[in-house]
Coordinates of N, CA and C in Angstrom, one line a residue:
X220 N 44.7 -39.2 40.3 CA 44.1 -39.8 39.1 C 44.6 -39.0 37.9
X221 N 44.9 -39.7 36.9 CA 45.5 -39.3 35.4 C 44.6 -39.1 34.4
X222 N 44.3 -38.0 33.8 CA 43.0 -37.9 33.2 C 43.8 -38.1 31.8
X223 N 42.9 -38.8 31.0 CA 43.6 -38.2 29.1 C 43.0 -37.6 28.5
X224 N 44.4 -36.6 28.1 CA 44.3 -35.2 27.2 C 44.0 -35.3 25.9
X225 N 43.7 -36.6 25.2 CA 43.7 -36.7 24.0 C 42.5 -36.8 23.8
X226 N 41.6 -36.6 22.2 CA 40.4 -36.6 22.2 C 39.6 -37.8 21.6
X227 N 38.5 -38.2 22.1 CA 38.0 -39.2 22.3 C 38.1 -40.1 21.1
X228 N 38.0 -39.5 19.7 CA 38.1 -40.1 18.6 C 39.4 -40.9 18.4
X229 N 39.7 -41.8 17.5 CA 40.9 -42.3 17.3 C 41.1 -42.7 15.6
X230 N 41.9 -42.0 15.2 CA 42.0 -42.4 13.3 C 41.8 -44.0 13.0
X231 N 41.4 -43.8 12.4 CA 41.2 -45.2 11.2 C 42.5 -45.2 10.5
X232 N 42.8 -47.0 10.6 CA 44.3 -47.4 9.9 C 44.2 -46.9 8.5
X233 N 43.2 -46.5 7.6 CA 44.1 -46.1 6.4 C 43.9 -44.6 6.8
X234 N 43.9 -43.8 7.5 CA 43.7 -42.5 7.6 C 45.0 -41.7 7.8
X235 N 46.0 -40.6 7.2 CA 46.9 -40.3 7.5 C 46.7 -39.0 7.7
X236 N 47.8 -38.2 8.5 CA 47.5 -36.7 8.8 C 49.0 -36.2 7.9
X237 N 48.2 -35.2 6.7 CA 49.0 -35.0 5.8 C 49.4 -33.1 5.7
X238 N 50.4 -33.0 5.8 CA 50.6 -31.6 5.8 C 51.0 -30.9 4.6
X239 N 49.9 -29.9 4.3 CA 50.0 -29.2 3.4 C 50.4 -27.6 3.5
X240 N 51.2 -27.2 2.3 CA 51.8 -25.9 2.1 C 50.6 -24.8 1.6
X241 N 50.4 -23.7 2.6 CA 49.3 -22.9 1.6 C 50.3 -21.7 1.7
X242 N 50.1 -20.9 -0.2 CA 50.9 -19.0 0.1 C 50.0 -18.4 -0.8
X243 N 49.9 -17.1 -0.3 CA 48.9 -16.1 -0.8 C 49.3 -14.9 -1.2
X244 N 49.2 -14.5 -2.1 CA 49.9 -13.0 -2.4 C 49.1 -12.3 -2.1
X245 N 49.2 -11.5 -1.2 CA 47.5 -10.1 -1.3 C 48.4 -8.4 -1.1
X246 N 48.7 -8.3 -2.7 CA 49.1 -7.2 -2.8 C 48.7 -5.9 -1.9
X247 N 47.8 -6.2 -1.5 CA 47.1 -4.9 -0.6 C 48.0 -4.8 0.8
X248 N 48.5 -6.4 1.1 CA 49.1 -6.1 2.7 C 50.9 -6.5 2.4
X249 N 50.9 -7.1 1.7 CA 52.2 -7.8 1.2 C 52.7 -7.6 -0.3
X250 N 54.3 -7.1 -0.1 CA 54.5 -7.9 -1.7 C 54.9 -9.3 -1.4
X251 N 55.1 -10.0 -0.4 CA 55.4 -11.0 0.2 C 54.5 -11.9 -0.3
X252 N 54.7 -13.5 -0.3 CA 53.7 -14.1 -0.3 C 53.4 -14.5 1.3
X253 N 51.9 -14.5 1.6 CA 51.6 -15.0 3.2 C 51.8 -16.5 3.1
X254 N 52.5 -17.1 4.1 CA 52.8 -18.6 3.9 C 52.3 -19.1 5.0
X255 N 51.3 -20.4 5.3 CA 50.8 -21.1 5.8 C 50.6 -22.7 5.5
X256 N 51.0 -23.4 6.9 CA 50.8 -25.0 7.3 C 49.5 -24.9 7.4
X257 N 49.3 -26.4 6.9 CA 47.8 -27.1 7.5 C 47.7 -28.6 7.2
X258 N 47.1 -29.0 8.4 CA 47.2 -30.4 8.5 C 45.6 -30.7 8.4
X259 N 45.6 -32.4 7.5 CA 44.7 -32.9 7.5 C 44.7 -34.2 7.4
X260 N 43.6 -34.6 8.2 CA 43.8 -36.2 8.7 C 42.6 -36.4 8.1
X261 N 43.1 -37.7 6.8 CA 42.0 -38.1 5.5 C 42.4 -39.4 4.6
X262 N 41.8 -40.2 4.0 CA 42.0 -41.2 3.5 C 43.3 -41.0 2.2
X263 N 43.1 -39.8 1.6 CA 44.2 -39.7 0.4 C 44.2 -38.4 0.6
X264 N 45.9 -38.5 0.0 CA 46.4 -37.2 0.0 C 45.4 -36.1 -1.1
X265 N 45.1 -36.3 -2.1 CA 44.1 -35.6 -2.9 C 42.6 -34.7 -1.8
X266 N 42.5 -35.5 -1.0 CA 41.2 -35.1 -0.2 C 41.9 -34.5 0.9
X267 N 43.4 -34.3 1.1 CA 43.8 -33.4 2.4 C 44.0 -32.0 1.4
X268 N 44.5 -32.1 0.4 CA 44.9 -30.8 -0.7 C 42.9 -30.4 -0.8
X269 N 42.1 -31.1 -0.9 CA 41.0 -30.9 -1.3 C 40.0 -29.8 -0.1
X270 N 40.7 -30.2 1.2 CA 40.0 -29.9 2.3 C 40.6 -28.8 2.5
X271 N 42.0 -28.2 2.4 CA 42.5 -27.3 2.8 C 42.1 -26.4 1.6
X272 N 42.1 -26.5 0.4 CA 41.3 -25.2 -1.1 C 40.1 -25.3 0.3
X273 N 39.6 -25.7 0.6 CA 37.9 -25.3 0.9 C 38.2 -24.4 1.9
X274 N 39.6 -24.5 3.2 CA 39.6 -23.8 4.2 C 40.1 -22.3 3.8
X275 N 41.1 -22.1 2.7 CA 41.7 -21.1 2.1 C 40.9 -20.3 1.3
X276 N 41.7 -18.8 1.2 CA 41.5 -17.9 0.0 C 40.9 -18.4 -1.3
X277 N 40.2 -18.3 -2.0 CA 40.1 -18.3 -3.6 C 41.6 -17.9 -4.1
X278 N 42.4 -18.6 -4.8 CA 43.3 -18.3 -5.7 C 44.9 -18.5 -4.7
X279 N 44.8 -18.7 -3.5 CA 46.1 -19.6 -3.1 C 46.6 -20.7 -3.2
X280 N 48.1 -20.8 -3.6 CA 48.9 -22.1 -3.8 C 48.3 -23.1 -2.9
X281 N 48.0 -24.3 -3.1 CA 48.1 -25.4 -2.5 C 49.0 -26.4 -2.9
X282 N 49.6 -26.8 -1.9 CA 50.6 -27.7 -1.9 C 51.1 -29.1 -1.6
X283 N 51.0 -30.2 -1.8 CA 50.9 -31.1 -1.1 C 52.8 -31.1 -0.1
X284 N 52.4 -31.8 0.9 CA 54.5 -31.7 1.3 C 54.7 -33.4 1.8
X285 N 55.3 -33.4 1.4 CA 56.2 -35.1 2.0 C 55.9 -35.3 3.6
X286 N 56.3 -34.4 4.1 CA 56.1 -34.0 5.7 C 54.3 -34.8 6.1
X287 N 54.7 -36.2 6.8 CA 53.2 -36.5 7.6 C 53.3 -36.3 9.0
X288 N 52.5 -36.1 9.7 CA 52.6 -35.8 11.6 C 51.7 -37.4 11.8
X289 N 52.4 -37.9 12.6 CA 52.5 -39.4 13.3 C 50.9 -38.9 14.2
X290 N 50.3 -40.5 14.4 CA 49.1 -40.3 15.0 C 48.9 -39.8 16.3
X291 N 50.4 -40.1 17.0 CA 50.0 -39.6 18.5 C 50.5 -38.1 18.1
X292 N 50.8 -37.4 17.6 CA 51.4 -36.1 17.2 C 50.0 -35.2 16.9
X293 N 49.1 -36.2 15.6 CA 47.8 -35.7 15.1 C 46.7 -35.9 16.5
X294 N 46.9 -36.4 17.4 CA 46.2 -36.6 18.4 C 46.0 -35.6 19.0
X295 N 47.7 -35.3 19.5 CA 47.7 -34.6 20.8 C 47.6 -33.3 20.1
X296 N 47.3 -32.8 19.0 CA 47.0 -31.4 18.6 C 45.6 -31.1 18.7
X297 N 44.7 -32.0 18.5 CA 43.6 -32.0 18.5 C 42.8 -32.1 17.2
X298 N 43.6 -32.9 15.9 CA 43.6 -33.0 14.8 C 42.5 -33.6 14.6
X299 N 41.3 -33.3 13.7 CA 40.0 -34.3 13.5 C 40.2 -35.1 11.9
X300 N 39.3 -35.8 12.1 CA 39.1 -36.3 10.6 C 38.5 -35.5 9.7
X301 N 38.8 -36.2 8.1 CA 38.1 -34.7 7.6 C 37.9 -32.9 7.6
X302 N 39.1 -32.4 9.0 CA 38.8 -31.2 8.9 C 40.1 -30.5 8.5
X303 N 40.7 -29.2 8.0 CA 41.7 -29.2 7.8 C 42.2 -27.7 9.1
X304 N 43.4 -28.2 9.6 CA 43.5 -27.3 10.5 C 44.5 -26.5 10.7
X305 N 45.1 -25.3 10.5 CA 46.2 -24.3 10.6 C 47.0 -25.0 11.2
X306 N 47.9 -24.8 11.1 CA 49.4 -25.0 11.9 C 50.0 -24.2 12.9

C-alpha cells in the first residue's frame, strides 16, 4: 500500500507560493549581511512580503524575488497557507 506524503490541504487557484529574499546585518556576529529564503503561499505578493516582516528581525531587508515554487514543489515541502517558511 502507497501512503501520501503530501499534506492534507491543497492551495486555492489564486494562491501562489512566492519566494522572498530576507538579509540582516547584525554587527555583533557579522560584518556580513546574514541572507535568508522564505517562502509563502498567499493571495498577493504584498501579503507574502507582509508575512515574512512578521517572521523576521525588526529592521531586515525584505525582498520580493521573481523566483515562484510550483504547487507540487510548495506541497511536497510542507508549505501552508498564510504562513511564511525558511528555506
Amino acid at each position: 500500500m502507497v501512503h501520501d506524503v503530501y499534506p492534507i490541504w491543497i492551495a486555492e487557484a489564486n494562491q501562489t507560493a512566492y519566494i522572498v529574499h530576507v538579509s540582516f546585518l547584525d554587527e555583533e556576529v557579522s560584518r556580513v549581511p546574514l541572507v535568508a529564503f522564505y517562502a509563502a503561499l498567499t493571495e498577493t505578493p504584498e501579503r507574502a512580503v507582509a508575512l515574512v516582516r512578521q517572521a523576521v528581525k525588526s529592521g531586515a531587508a525584505v525582498t520580493l524575488m521573481d523566483a515562484r515554487l510550483s504547487q507540487s514543489t510548495a506541497q511536497a515541502i510542507g508549505l501552508m497557507p498564510d504562513i511564511a517558511m525558511a528555506l
